Coordinates of C-alpha atoms and ligand atoms in Angstrom, one line a residue:
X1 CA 148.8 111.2 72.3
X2 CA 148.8 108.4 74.8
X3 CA 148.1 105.1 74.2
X4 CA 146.4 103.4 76.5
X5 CA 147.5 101.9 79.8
X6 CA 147.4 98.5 80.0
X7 CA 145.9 96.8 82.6
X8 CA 147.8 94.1 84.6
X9 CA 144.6 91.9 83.7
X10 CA 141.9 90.4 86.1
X11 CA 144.4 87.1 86.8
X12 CA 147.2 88.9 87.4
X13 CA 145.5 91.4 90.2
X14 CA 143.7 88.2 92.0
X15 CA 147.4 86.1 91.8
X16 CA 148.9 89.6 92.7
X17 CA 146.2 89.7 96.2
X18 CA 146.6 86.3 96.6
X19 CA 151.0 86.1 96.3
X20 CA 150.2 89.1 99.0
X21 CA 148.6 87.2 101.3
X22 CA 150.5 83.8 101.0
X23 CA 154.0 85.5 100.8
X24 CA 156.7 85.2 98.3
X25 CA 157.1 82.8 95.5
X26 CA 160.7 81.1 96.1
X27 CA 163.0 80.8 93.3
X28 CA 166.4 79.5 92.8
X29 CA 169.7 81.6 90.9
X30 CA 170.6 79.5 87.8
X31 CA 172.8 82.8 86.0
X32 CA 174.6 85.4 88.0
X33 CA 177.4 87.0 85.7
X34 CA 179.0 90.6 85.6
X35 CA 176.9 92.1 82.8
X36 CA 178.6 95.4 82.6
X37 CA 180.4 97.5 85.5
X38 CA 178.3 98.0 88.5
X39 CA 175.5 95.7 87.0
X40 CA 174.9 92.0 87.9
X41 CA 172.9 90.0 85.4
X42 CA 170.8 87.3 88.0
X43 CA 168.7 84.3 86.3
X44 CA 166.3 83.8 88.4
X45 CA 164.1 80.2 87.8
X46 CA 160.4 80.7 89.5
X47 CA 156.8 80.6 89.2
X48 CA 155.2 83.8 88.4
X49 CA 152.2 84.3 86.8
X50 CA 152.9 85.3 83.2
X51 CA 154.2 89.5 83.2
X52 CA 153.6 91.6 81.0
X53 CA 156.9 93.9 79.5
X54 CA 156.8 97.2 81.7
X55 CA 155.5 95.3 85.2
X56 CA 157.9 94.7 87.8
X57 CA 158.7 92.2 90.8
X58 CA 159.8 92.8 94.4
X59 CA 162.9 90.9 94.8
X60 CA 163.1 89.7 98.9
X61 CA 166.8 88.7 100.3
X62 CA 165.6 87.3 103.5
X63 CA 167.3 89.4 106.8
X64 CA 168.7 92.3 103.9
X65 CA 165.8 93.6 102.3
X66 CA 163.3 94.0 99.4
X67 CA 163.8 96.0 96.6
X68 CA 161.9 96.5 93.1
X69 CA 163.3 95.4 89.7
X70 CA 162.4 95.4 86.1
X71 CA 161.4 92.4 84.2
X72 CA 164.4 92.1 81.3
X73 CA 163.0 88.5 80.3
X74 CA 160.6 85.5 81.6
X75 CA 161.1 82.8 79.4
X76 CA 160.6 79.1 80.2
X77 CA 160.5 80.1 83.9
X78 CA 163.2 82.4 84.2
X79 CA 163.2 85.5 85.2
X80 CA 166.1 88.3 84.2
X81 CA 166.9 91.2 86.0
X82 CA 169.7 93.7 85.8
X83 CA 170.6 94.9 88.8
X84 CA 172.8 98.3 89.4
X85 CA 175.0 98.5 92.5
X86 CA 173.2 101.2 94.6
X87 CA 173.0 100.4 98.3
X88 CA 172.3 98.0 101.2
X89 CA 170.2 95.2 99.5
X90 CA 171.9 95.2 95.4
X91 CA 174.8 95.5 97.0
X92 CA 174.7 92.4 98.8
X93 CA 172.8 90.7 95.2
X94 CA 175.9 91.7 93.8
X95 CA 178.6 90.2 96.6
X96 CA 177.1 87.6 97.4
X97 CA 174.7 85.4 95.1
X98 CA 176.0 82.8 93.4
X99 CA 174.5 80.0 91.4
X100 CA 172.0 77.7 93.4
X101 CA 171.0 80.8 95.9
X102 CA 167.7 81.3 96.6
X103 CA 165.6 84.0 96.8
X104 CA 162.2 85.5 97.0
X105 CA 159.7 87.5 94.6
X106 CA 156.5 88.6 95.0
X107 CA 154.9 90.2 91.3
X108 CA 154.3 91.1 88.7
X109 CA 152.8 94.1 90.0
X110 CA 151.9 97.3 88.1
X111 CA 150.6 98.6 84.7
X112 CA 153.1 97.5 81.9
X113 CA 154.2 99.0 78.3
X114 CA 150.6 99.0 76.2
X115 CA 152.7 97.3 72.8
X116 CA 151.5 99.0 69.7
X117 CA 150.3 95.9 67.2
X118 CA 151.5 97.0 63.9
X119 CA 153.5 100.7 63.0
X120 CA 157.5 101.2 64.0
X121 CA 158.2 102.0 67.8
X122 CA 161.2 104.3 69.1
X123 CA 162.4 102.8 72.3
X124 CA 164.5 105.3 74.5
X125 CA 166.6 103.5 77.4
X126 CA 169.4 105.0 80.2
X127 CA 171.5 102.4 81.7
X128 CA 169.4 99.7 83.4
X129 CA 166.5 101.2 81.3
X130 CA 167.0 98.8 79.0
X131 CA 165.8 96.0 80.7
X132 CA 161.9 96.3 80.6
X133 CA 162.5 98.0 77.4
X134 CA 164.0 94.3 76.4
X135 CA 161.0 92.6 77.1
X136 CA 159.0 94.6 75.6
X137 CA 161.1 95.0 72.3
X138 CA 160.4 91.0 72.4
X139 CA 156.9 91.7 72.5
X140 CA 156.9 94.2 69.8
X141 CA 158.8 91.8 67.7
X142 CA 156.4 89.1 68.0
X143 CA 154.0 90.9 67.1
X144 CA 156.0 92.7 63.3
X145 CA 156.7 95.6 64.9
X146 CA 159.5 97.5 63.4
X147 CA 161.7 98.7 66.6
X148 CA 164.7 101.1 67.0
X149 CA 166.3 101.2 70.1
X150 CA 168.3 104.0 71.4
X151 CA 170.3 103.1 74.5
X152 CA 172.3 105.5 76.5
X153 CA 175.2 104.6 79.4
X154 CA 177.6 106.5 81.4
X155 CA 180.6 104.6 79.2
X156 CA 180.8 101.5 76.9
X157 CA 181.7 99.8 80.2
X158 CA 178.3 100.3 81.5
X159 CA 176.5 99.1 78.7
X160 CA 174.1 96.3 78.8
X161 CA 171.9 93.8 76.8
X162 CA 173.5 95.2 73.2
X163 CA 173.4 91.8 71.7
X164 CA 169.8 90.9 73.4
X165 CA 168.4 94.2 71.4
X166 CA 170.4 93.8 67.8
X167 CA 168.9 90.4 67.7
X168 CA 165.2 92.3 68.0
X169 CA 165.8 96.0 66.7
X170 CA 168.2 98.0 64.8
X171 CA 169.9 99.7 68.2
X172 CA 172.0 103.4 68.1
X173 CA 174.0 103.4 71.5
X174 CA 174.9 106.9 73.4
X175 CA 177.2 107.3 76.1
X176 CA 178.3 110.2 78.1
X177 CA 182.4 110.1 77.3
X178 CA 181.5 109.0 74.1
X179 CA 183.3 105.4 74.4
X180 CA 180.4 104.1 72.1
X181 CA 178.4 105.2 69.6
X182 CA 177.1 109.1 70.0
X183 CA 179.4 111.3 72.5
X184 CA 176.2 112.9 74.9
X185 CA 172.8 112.6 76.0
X186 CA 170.4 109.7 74.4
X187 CA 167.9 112.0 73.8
X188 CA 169.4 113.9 71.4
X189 CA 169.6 110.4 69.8
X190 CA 166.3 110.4 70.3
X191 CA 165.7 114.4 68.6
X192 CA 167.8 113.4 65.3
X193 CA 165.7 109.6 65.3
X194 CA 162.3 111.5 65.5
X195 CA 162.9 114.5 63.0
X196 CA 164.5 111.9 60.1
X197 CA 161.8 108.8 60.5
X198 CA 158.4 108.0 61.1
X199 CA 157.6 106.6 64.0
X200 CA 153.7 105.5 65.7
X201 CA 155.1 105.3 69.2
X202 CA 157.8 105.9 71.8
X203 CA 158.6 104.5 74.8
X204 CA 161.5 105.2 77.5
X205 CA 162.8 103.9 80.8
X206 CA 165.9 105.5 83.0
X207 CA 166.7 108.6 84.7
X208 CA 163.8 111.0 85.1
X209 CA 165.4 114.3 83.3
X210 CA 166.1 111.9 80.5
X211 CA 162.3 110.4 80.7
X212 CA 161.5 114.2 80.6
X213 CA 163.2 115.6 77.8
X214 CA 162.4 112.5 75.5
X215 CA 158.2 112.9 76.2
X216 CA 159.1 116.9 74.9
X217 CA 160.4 115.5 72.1
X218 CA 157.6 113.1 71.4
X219 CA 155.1 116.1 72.0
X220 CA 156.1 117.9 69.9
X221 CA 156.1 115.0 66.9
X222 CA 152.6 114.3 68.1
X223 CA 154.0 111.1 68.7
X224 CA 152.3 108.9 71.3
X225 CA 154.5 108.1 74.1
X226 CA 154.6 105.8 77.3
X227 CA 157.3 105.8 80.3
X228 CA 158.3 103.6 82.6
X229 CA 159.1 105.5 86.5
X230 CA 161.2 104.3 88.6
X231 CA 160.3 105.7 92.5
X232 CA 161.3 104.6 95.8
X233 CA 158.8 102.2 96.7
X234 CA 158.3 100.0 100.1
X235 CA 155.0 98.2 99.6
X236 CA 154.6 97.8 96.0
X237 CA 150.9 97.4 96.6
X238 CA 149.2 100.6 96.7
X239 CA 148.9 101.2 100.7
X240 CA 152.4 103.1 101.7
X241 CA 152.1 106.2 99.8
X242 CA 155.8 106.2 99.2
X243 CA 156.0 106.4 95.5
X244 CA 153.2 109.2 95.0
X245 CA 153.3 111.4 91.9
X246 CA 152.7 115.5 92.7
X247 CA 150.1 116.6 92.1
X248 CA 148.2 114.1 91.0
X249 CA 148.4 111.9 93.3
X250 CA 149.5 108.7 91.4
X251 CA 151.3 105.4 92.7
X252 CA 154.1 104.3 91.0
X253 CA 153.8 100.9 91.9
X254 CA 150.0 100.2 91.8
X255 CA 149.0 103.1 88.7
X256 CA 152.1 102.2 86.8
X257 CA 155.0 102.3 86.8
X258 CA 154.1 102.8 83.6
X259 CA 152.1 106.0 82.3
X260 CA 151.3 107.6 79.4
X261 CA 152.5 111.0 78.0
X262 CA 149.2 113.3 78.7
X263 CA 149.7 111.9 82.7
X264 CA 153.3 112.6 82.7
X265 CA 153.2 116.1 80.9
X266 CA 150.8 117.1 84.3
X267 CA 153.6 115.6 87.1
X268 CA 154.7 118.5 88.3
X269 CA 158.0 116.7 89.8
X270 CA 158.9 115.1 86.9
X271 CA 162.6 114.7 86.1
X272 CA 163.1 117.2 89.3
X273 CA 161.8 115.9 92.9
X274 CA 161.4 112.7 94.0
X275 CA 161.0 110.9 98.0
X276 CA 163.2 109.5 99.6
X277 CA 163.3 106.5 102.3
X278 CA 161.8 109.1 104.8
X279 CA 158.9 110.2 102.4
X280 CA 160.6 113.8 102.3
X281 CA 160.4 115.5 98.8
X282 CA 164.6 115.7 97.5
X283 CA 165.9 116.7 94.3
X284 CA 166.8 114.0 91.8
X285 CA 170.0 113.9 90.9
Ligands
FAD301 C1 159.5 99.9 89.2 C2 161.0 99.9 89.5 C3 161.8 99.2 88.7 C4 163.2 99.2 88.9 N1 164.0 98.4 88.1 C5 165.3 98.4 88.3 C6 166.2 97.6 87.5 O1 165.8 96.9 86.5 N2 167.5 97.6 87.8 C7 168.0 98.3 88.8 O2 169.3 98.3 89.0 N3 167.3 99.1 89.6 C8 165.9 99.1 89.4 N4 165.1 99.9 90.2 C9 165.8 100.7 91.3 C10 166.1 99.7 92.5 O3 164.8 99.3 93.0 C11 166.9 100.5 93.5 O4 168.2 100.7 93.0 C12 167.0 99.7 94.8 O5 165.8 99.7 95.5 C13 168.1 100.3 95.7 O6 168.1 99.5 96.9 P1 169.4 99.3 97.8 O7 169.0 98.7 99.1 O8 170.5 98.7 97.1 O9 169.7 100.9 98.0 P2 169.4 101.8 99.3 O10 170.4 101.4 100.3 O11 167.9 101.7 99.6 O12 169.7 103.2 98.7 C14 171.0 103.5 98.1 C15 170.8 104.7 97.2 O13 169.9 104.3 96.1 C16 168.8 105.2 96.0 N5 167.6 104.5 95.6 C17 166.9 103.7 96.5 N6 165.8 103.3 95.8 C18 165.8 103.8 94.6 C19 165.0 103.7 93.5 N7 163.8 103.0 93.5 N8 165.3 104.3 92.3 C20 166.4 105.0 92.3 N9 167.3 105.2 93.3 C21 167.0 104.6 94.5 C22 168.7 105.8 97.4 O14 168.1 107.2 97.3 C23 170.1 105.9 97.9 O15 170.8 107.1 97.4 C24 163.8 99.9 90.0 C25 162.9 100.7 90.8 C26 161.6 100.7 90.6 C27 160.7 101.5 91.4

């Protein structure tokens, strides 16, 4: 039931070796607006080779740190990220960049989404999940494929890129105090969405027990199904061993960070353990 990885290409890995070895492409902040609570939207104009939806960039703030983020959009240039307030370095993204900043990427890096050509696609997103699932909802556009997107956020407050994916899909919205659209979890969006339509695949990205329960749900359709992880990562590239999936063995970074449903139904620690900064094994929250 999986479709099949897709490959970050032959020019991406050799641009990917070769950002590696010469360091960080520079760009400059032309958009950095309050897109919901706790999330920054940051417009980001530089030179990347061209990503495909699902990949991700490390974003560098020089003496901070360098975290990964989701490609939302790269269009003419730009790049778009949504950015959650977490800790030391998107905490400082969000206090302190301003229009005309500038900051450093290295990426695309990883597998991304493998975009069905023709059919209807189910796309399953919590919080800042919706980013890549953005880009890739363009993709699935261009392409005449029929999309539904059902979003999930803690509160209407919290919600991001609603507009972005009504202009590309027809979108149901979820939120946990039921501020929005359905009162609980998006998967059970997801459940009512799979048993009343037809769909040919389904894709998620956000918390792990949510990634979890929707690749059940998709199971047991027979539906194929692709996720995108999201794992604490230091190198990006491969070498650290940080973002390794039990028991196979997987990197986050370098085998996806997206993977299909038959390699996620044998992760042992999915939805439940991840590592942390110190490489020790902690339950997700
Ligand atoms: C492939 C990928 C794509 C991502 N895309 C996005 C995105 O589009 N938008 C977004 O807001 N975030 C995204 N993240 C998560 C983001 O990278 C982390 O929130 C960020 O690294 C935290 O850095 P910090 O310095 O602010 O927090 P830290 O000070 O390092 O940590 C603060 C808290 O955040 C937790 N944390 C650290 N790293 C992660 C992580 N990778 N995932 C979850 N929790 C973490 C820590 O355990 C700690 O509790 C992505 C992560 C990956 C691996």
């Amino acid at each position: 039931m999986g479709l099949e990885p897709k490959s970050a290409g032959p020019r991406s890995a050799q641009s990917a070796g070769f950002r590696l070895r010469a360091g960080h492409a520079r760009g400059a902040v032309v958009g950095a607006r309050v897109a919901a609570k706790q999330v920054l939207e940051l417009k980001l104009e530089v030179d990347l080779d061209e990503p495909e939806p699902g990949q991700f960039v490390m974003l560098w703030v020089p003496g901070v740190g360098e975290v990964p983020m989701s490609i939302a959009d790269y269009d003419g240039g730009v790049l778009t990220m949504y950015i959650t307030r977490r800790g030391r370095v998107t905490g400082y993204l969000h206090d302190h960049v301003r229009e005309g900043v500038r900051l450093f990427v290295r990426g695309p890096y990883g597998r991304g989404f493998s975009a069905i050509e023709r059919g209807r696609a189910l796309l399953v997103g919590g919080g800042t999940g919706a980013a890549p699932l953005h880009f890739l909802a363009k993709r699935l556009r261009e392409r005449g494929v029929d999309c539904v997107a059902a979003l999930g956020f803690r509160s209407a407050e919290h919600a991001i890129l609603l507009g972005e994916m009504a202009r590309l899909c027809r979108v149901e919205v979820a939120t946990d105090d039921g501020s929005m659209g359905f009162g609980g979890p998006v998967h059970e969006v997801a459940a009512k969405l799979l048993s009343e339509e037809r769909f040919d695949a389904v894709y998620a990205c956000g918390p792990e027990p949510m990634i979890a329960a929707v690749l059940e749900l998709a199971r047991s359709k027979g539906v194929p199904f692709e996720a995108s992880l999201e794992r604490y990562m230091r190198c990006a590239v491969g070498v650290c061993g940080s973002c390794v999936l039990e028991p196979l063995g997987l990197r986050v970074c370098r085998d996806g960070p997206v993977f299909s449903g038959e390699v996620l139904s044998r992760v042992e620690d999915l939805g439940r353990w991840w590592r942390d900064a110190d490489g020790r094994l902690v339950p997700l929250r």
